[in-house]
Short mmCIF file of C-alpha atoms and ligand atoms in Angstrom, two decimals:
data_model
loop_
_atom_site.label_atom_id
_atom_site.label_comp_id
_atom_site.label_asym_id
_atom_site.label_seq_id
_atom_site.Cartn_x
_atom_site.Cartn_y
_atom_site.Cartn_z
CA MET S 61 -197.34 16.92 46.07
CA LEU S 62 -197.88 19.13 48.49
CA THR S 63 -200.50 21.38 48.07
CA ALA S 64 -200.74 24.76 50.09
CA SER S 65 -203.61 25.83 52.36
CA PRO S 66 -204.20 29.17 53.27
CA ARG S 67 -202.51 30.22 56.84
CA SER S 68 -204.85 31.02 59.11
CA SER S 69 -204.81 34.88 60.54
CA PRO S 70 -202.73 35.44 63.74
CA VAL S 71 -206.02 38.02 64.35
CA THR S 72 -208.65 38.09 67.38
CA PRO S 73 -211.53 39.93 67.44
CA THR S 74 -212.33 40.73 70.82
CA VAL S 75 -215.80 41.20 69.24
CA ASP S 76 -218.96 39.26 67.29
CA LEU S 77 -218.80 39.85 63.79
CA SER S 78 -221.94 38.36 63.56
CA ALA S 79 -224.00 39.63 66.70
CA ARG S 80 -226.74 42.35 67.62
CA GLY S 81 -226.83 45.22 69.32
CA VAL S 82 -223.25 47.60 69.67
CA GLN S 83 -220.24 45.88 70.84
CA HIS S 84 -216.90 48.70 71.20
CA GLY S 85 -213.46 46.15 71.54
CA HIS S 86 -210.03 44.90 69.39
CA LEU S 87 -208.74 43.72 66.75
CA ARG S 88 -206.00 42.32 68.41
CA LEU S 89 -203.59 41.09 66.60
CA PRO S 90 -199.83 39.00 68.88
CA TYR S 91 -196.67 41.92 68.39
CA SER S 92 -193.89 40.58 70.57
CA ARG S 93 -191.11 43.08 71.12
CA ASP S 94 -188.37 43.54 73.78
CA ASP S 95 -191.10 45.44 76.20
CA SER S 96 -193.09 42.78 75.38
CA ALA S 97 -193.09 39.23 75.37
CA TRP S 98 -196.09 38.13 75.04
CA GLY S 99 -197.63 41.13 73.51
CA SER S 100 -200.64 42.96 71.48
CA VAL S 101 -201.19 45.11 69.04
CA MET S 102 -204.75 46.80 69.65
CA ILE S 103 -206.62 47.41 66.71
CA PRO S 104 -209.81 49.47 67.80
CA ILE S 105 -213.03 48.62 66.67
CA CYS S 106 -216.73 48.82 66.31
CA VAL S 107 -219.86 47.12 65.17
CA VAL S 108 -223.58 48.47 65.26
CA ALA S 109 -225.58 45.69 63.73
CA ASN S 110 -229.69 45.30 64.05
CA GLY S 111 -232.04 44.02 62.18
CA ALA S 112 -231.59 42.56 58.05
CA GLY S 113 -229.52 45.27 55.44
CA PRO S 114 -225.89 45.27 53.67
CA THR S 115 -222.72 45.65 56.17
CA ALA S 116 -220.16 48.96 55.16
CA LEU S 117 -216.99 48.46 56.22
CA LEU S 118 -215.59 52.18 57.35
CA THR S 119 -211.88 52.27 57.95
CA GLY S 120 -209.92 56.08 58.43
CA ALA S 121 -205.78 56.27 59.25
CA ASN S 122 -205.22 53.24 56.89
CA HIS S 123 -201.75 56.26 56.81
CA GLY S 124 -201.51 57.40 60.41
CA ASP S 125 -201.66 61.01 59.47
CA GLU S 126 -204.70 61.18 57.65
CA TYR S 127 -207.38 62.78 60.56
CA GLU S 128 -210.75 63.07 59.09
CA GLY S 129 -211.37 59.86 58.96
CA PRO S 130 -210.18 58.72 61.93
CA ALA S 131 -212.74 62.13 63.76
CA ALA S 132 -215.68 61.05 61.53
CA LEU S 133 -215.08 57.22 62.54
CA PHE S 134 -214.44 57.60 66.66
CA GLU S 135 -217.41 59.97 66.80
CA LEU S 136 -219.84 57.87 64.93
CA ALA S 137 -218.56 54.53 66.05
CA ARG S 138 -219.98 56.89 69.47
CA THR S 139 -222.87 57.50 68.85
CA LEU S 140 -223.98 55.19 65.88
CA ASP S 141 -228.18 54.32 67.60
CA PRO S 142 -228.05 50.86 66.61
CA ALA S 143 -232.41 51.24 66.63
CA ALA S 144 -231.50 53.37 63.54
CA VAL S 145 -229.24 50.72 61.64
CA SER S 146 -231.04 48.30 58.83
CA GLY S 147 -227.61 46.23 58.99
CA ARG S 148 -224.24 46.51 59.39
CA VAL S 149 -221.50 48.89 60.17
CA ILE S 150 -217.99 48.07 60.90
CA ILE S 151 -216.20 50.89 61.78
CA VAL S 152 -211.50 50.87 62.56
CA PRO S 153 -211.42 54.72 63.03
CA ALA S 154 -207.17 53.65 62.91
CA LEU S 155 -206.59 50.68 60.30
CA ASN S 156 -202.88 51.01 60.68
CA TYR S 157 -202.81 51.42 64.21
CA PRO S 158 -199.17 51.70 65.34
CA ALA S 159 -199.01 54.25 62.50
CA PHE S 160 -201.51 56.14 63.23
CA ARG S 161 -200.54 56.43 67.04
CA ALA S 162 -197.34 57.26 66.03
CA GLY S 163 -198.76 60.75 63.81
CA THR S 164 -196.79 59.02 60.46
CA ARG S 165 -198.26 57.58 57.79
CA THR S 166 -195.88 54.13 57.45
CA SER S 167 -196.07 51.94 60.87
CA PRO S 168 -193.23 52.10 63.37
CA ILE S 169 -192.71 49.17 63.35
CA ASP S 170 -191.95 47.53 59.57
CA LYS S 171 -192.00 50.68 57.91
CA GLY S 172 -194.75 48.90 56.05
CA ASN S 173 -197.08 51.28 54.56
CA LEU S 174 -200.67 49.24 54.66
CA ASN S 175 -202.13 50.55 51.56
CA ARG S 176 -199.56 48.90 49.94
CA SER S 177 -199.48 46.21 51.63
CA PHE S 178 -203.10 44.32 50.32
CA PRO S 179 -203.91 41.60 50.29
CA GLY S 180 -201.51 40.85 52.52
CA ARG S 181 -199.89 37.77 54.20
CA PRO S 182 -200.55 35.72 57.23
CA ASP S 183 -197.31 34.88 58.05
CA GLY S 184 -195.79 38.46 56.79
CA SER S 185 -195.21 41.98 59.03
CA VAL S 186 -197.04 42.97 61.28
CA THR S 187 -198.73 45.48 58.66
CA GLU S 188 -199.42 43.02 56.12
CA LYS S 189 -200.87 40.80 59.28
CA ILE S 190 -203.58 43.80 59.22
CA ALA S 191 -204.18 44.02 55.18
CA ASP S 192 -204.35 39.89 55.21
CA TYR S 193 -207.14 40.10 58.16
CA VAL S 194 -208.91 42.98 56.72
CA THR S 195 -208.73 41.64 53.19
CA ARG S 196 -209.93 37.20 54.11
CA HIS S 197 -212.37 38.42 57.59
CA LEU S 198 -213.88 42.70 56.67
CA VAL S 199 -213.68 42.61 53.44
CA PRO S 200 -216.14 39.71 52.47
CA LEU S 201 -218.57 39.87 54.80
CA ALA S 202 -219.30 43.92 53.66
CA ASP S 203 -221.19 45.75 50.40
CA ILE S 204 -220.21 49.12 50.39
CA VAL S 205 -216.40 49.24 52.00
CA LEU S 206 -215.40 53.45 52.42
CA ASP S 207 -211.50 54.54 52.72
CA TYR S 208 -211.14 57.87 53.93
CA HIS S 209 -208.08 59.48 52.81
CA SER S 210 -206.56 62.90 52.80
CA GLY S 211 -203.02 63.90 51.98
CA GLY S 212 -200.36 62.95 54.83
CA LYS S 213 -198.35 65.19 56.35
CA THR S 214 -196.34 65.84 53.29
CA LEU S 215 -199.69 66.45 49.98
CA ASP S 216 -202.88 68.96 51.24
CA PHE S 217 -205.82 67.61 49.09
CA LEU S 218 -208.73 69.27 47.32
CA PRO S 219 -211.62 68.00 49.47
CA TYR S 220 -213.07 64.83 46.54
CA ALA S 221 -214.83 61.70 47.81
CA ALA S 222 -213.36 59.24 44.66
CA ALA S 223 -213.22 56.33 42.65
CA HIS S 224 -212.11 54.59 39.82
CA GLU S 225 -212.43 53.09 36.46
CA LEU S 226 -213.29 49.65 36.15
CA PRO S 227 -214.01 47.43 33.88
CA ASP S 228 -217.34 45.75 34.83
CA LYS S 229 -218.84 49.50 34.51
CA ALA S 230 -222.14 47.88 36.20
CA GLN S 231 -220.14 48.52 39.21
CA GLU S 232 -218.21 51.51 38.29
CA ALA S 233 -221.42 53.13 38.76
CA ARG S 234 -222.42 51.61 42.15
CA CYS S 235 -219.14 52.87 43.04
CA PHE S 236 -220.12 56.72 41.55
CA ALA S 237 -223.75 56.84 42.72
CA ALA S 238 -222.37 56.45 46.25
CA VAL S 239 -219.12 59.28 44.95
CA ALA S 240 -222.15 61.30 44.26
CA ALA S 241 -224.08 60.19 47.96
CA PHE S 242 -220.81 61.00 49.50
CA SER S 243 -221.58 64.07 48.43
CA ALA S 244 -218.48 66.35 48.99
CA PRO S 245 -217.36 69.44 47.83
CA TYR S 246 -215.03 67.77 44.42
CA SER S 247 -215.67 64.71 43.38
CA MET S 248 -213.69 62.75 41.49
CA LYS S 249 -213.62 59.26 38.93
CA MET S 250 -209.36 58.23 40.63
CA ILE S 251 -206.03 57.31 38.15
CA GLU S 252 -203.83 55.26 40.65
CA ILE S 253 -199.53 56.66 40.48
CA ASP S 254 -199.07 52.77 41.78
CA ALA S 255 -202.63 50.72 42.45
CA VAL S 256 -200.31 47.72 43.03
CA GLY S 257 -201.40 46.85 46.66
CA MET S 258 -204.28 49.00 47.50
CA LEU S 259 -206.88 48.32 49.47
CA ASP S 260 -209.16 50.24 46.14
CA THR S 261 -208.11 47.26 43.97
CA THR S 262 -208.56 44.45 46.26
CA VAL S 263 -212.57 45.49 47.62
CA GLU S 264 -213.19 46.70 43.89
CA GLU S 265 -211.75 42.55 42.09
CA MET S 266 -214.22 41.17 44.90
CA GLY S 267 -216.58 43.15 43.43
CA LYS S 268 -217.62 44.71 46.19
CA VAL S 269 -219.16 49.16 46.55
CA PHE S 270 -215.43 50.97 47.20
CA VAL S 271 -215.64 54.28 48.30
CA THR S 272 -211.64 56.52 48.73
CA THR S 273 -211.10 60.01 49.95
CA GLU S 274 -209.55 63.22 49.93
CA LEU S 275 -210.42 65.31 52.24
CA GLY S 276 -207.10 67.98 53.07
CA GLY S 277 -204.14 67.05 54.25
CA ALA S 278 -200.81 68.78 55.71
CA GLY S 279 -201.26 66.38 59.06
CA THR S 280 -204.00 68.00 60.59
CA ALA S 281 -207.78 67.90 59.49
CA SER S 282 -210.27 71.60 59.80
CA ALA S 283 -213.50 71.52 61.01
CA ARG S 284 -214.82 72.22 57.84
CA THR S 285 -212.70 68.60 55.92
CA ILE S 286 -214.04 66.55 59.59
CA ASP S 287 -218.00 67.97 59.40
CA ILE S 288 -217.46 66.52 55.11
CA ALA S 289 -216.07 63.94 56.60
CA ARG S 290 -218.86 62.74 58.72
CA ARG S 291 -222.20 64.53 57.38
CA GLY S 292 -220.01 61.22 54.38
CA ALA S 293 -220.47 59.23 56.19
CA GLY S 294 -223.70 59.85 57.13
CA ASN S 295 -224.73 60.04 53.47
CA LEU S 296 -223.66 57.17 52.27
CA LEU S 297 -225.57 55.30 54.53
CA LYS S 298 -228.51 56.02 54.06
CA HIS S 299 -227.21 56.29 50.14
CA ALA S 300 -226.63 52.51 51.27
CA GLY S 301 -230.00 51.66 52.39
CA ILE S 302 -228.70 50.64 56.58
CA LEU S 303 -230.20 54.83 58.00
CA ALA S 304 -233.64 56.04 56.39
CA GLY S 305 -234.30 58.54 55.31
CA PRO S 306 -232.42 60.39 52.21
CA PRO S 307 -229.10 60.88 51.87
CA GLU S 308 -228.10 65.57 52.76
CA MET S 309 -226.93 66.03 49.22
CA ALA S 310 -224.72 69.63 48.88
CA PRO S 311 -223.07 70.32 45.36
CA THR S 312 -220.21 69.21 44.51
CA ARG S 313 -217.83 69.13 41.59
CA TRP S 314 -217.07 66.73 39.77
CA LEU S 315 -213.08 66.55 38.39
CA ASP S 316 -210.88 64.45 36.18
CA MET S 317 -207.48 63.20 36.16
CA PRO S 318 -207.33 61.82 32.60
CA SER S 319 -203.72 61.14 32.07
CA GLY S 320 -200.64 60.29 33.54
CA ASP S 321 -199.57 64.39 32.89
CA CYS S 322 -201.74 65.83 35.82
CA PHE S 323 -199.08 64.70 37.97
CA ALA S 324 -195.82 67.06 38.31
CA PHE S 325 -192.77 65.77 40.18
CA ALA S 326 -189.59 67.43 41.70
CA GLN S 327 -187.02 67.11 39.75
CA ASP S 328 -184.57 68.81 42.55
CA ASP S 329 -184.21 69.37 45.82
CA GLY S 330 -185.29 72.69 47.05
CA LEU S 331 -187.48 75.37 48.09
CA ILE S 332 -190.62 74.96 46.70
CA VAL S 333 -192.81 78.47 46.22
CA PHE S 334 -196.08 77.77 44.90
CA GLU S 335 -197.64 80.69 42.03
CA ARG S 336 -200.87 78.55 42.27
CA ASP S 337 -203.54 77.95 44.99
CA LEU S 338 -206.05 74.91 45.47
CA GLY S 339 -209.29 75.18 43.49
CA ASP S 340 -207.79 77.47 41.21
CA GLN S 341 -207.15 76.78 38.25
CA VAL S 342 -204.44 76.63 35.32
CA ARG S 343 -204.28 76.83 31.46
CA ALA S 344 -201.38 74.10 30.15
CA GLY S 345 -197.77 75.75 30.30
CA GLU S 346 -198.75 78.23 33.10
CA THR S 347 -196.62 78.36 35.94
CA ILE S 348 -197.58 76.46 38.98
CA ALA S 349 -194.35 77.21 41.36
CA ARG S 350 -190.76 77.97 41.27
CA LEU S 351 -188.46 75.39 42.28
CA TYR S 352 -184.98 77.51 43.78
CA PRO S 353 -181.73 76.25 44.09
CA VAL S 354 -180.49 76.79 48.23
CA GLY S 355 -176.75 75.70 48.27
CA LYS S 356 -176.46 79.90 46.95
CA THR S 357 -177.94 83.10 45.99
CA GLY S 358 -177.37 83.92 42.00
CA LEU S 359 -179.41 81.11 41.16
CA ALA S 360 -182.32 80.65 38.88
CA PRO S 361 -185.77 78.75 39.63
CA ALA S 362 -186.75 76.53 37.84
CA GLU S 363 -189.86 76.77 36.64
CA TYR S 364 -193.03 74.12 37.12
CA ARG S 365 -195.23 75.08 34.65
CA ALA S 366 -198.86 73.46 33.27
CA ALA S 367 -198.83 70.31 30.81
CA MET S 368 -202.18 70.72 30.74
CA ASP S 369 -204.82 73.17 31.43
CA GLY S 370 -206.82 71.94 35.06
CA VAL S 371 -208.00 72.98 38.19
CA LEU S 372 -205.07 72.02 41.75
CA ALA S 373 -205.98 69.01 42.88
CA ALA S 374 -203.34 68.74 45.24
CA ARG S 375 -200.39 69.93 46.10
CA HIS S 376 -196.94 69.51 48.83
CA VAL S 377 -197.11 70.55 51.64
CA PRO S 378 -193.49 71.18 52.98
CA GLY S 379 -191.87 74.46 51.56
CA LEU S 380 -188.64 71.95 50.98
CA ILE S 381 -189.23 70.05 48.69
CA LYS S 382 -186.61 67.26 47.53
CA ALA S 383 -186.11 64.57 44.26
CA GLY S 384 -189.05 62.41 43.27
CA ASP S 385 -191.56 64.29 45.17
CA CYS S 386 -195.59 64.01 44.51
CA LEU S 387 -195.34 67.87 44.17
CA SER S 388 -198.16 69.38 42.34
CA VAL S 389 -201.61 67.19 40.48
CA LEU S 390 -204.85 68.57 37.73
CA ALA S 391 -207.81 67.53 38.05
CA VAL S 392 -209.77 68.93 35.64
CA LEU S 393 -213.11 69.61 35.38
CA LYS S 394 -216.50 67.17 34.25
CA GLU S 395 -219.78 66.83 33.50
CA ALA S 396 -221.64 63.93 36.56
CA PRO S 397 -220.41 60.03 35.37
ZN1 ZN V 162 -203.84 57.88 52.51
#
């Protein structure tokens, strides 16, 4: 009988992940195509290691149109002093590099949504090969993983760091302690619409500490959200003991997503007119937005009302919306976990 042996990854790192000091290089992923027969995708990576201590893996642009992660991590990679490090920091500022270069959520090569492609495949698409390398070669090195997200071009969020409810309550507590140390203006106990294929789930199932974020969106990053992202990375490295000193704590408001009632989805195409802004408190039954049919005048808009009391934590960004698009996300203020 044939037994399947795991195929090795086609990705070659040009840095030595076990060496001391600072290294800037690439994860080289062969990608044969019309304009480059033996070409590659070159994903930037930086490793900073010194002395004994834990390993942190910091990733941005898992979705290519989310910018706080790359903004914080290209700067961190340039400035992190190895003499200040106890342990190792692996920085990949633009994980789905083809998507990042195209300014799109998914890869222009294979339309792969990296954060729906985990654990990945060594013999799959370019996006699946990136996921597989991360799953089998980077995450196992890490004690703590921070994966930056924001809303991309189509969503905007209150700035928060987040972790998930986990079956292992000790692991869950470690994740929320790391979220608290990140010290974003908001901290979220998050549920996912669709957790299959996410880096989050892959890291959590390996028993690691995992922190994600949603730090804004609308296809850009602001001075404020970049500052939150930068301070958060430093705080997490201090929390892990990789950098010395206590995290720079700032006030945070804890949010919970208690059920699927948090999410509202457009039921038709049209013009979306929000009646509330991010951070506003709404009560169940109050109107969040009106959706106008745009084919002719004289038609009443559909009212989208809050299914629960909460804070508007996310909203659709473009002025036009399509049936099935996520229109809004509500969250509930709560005590710290
Ligand atoms: Zn994202």
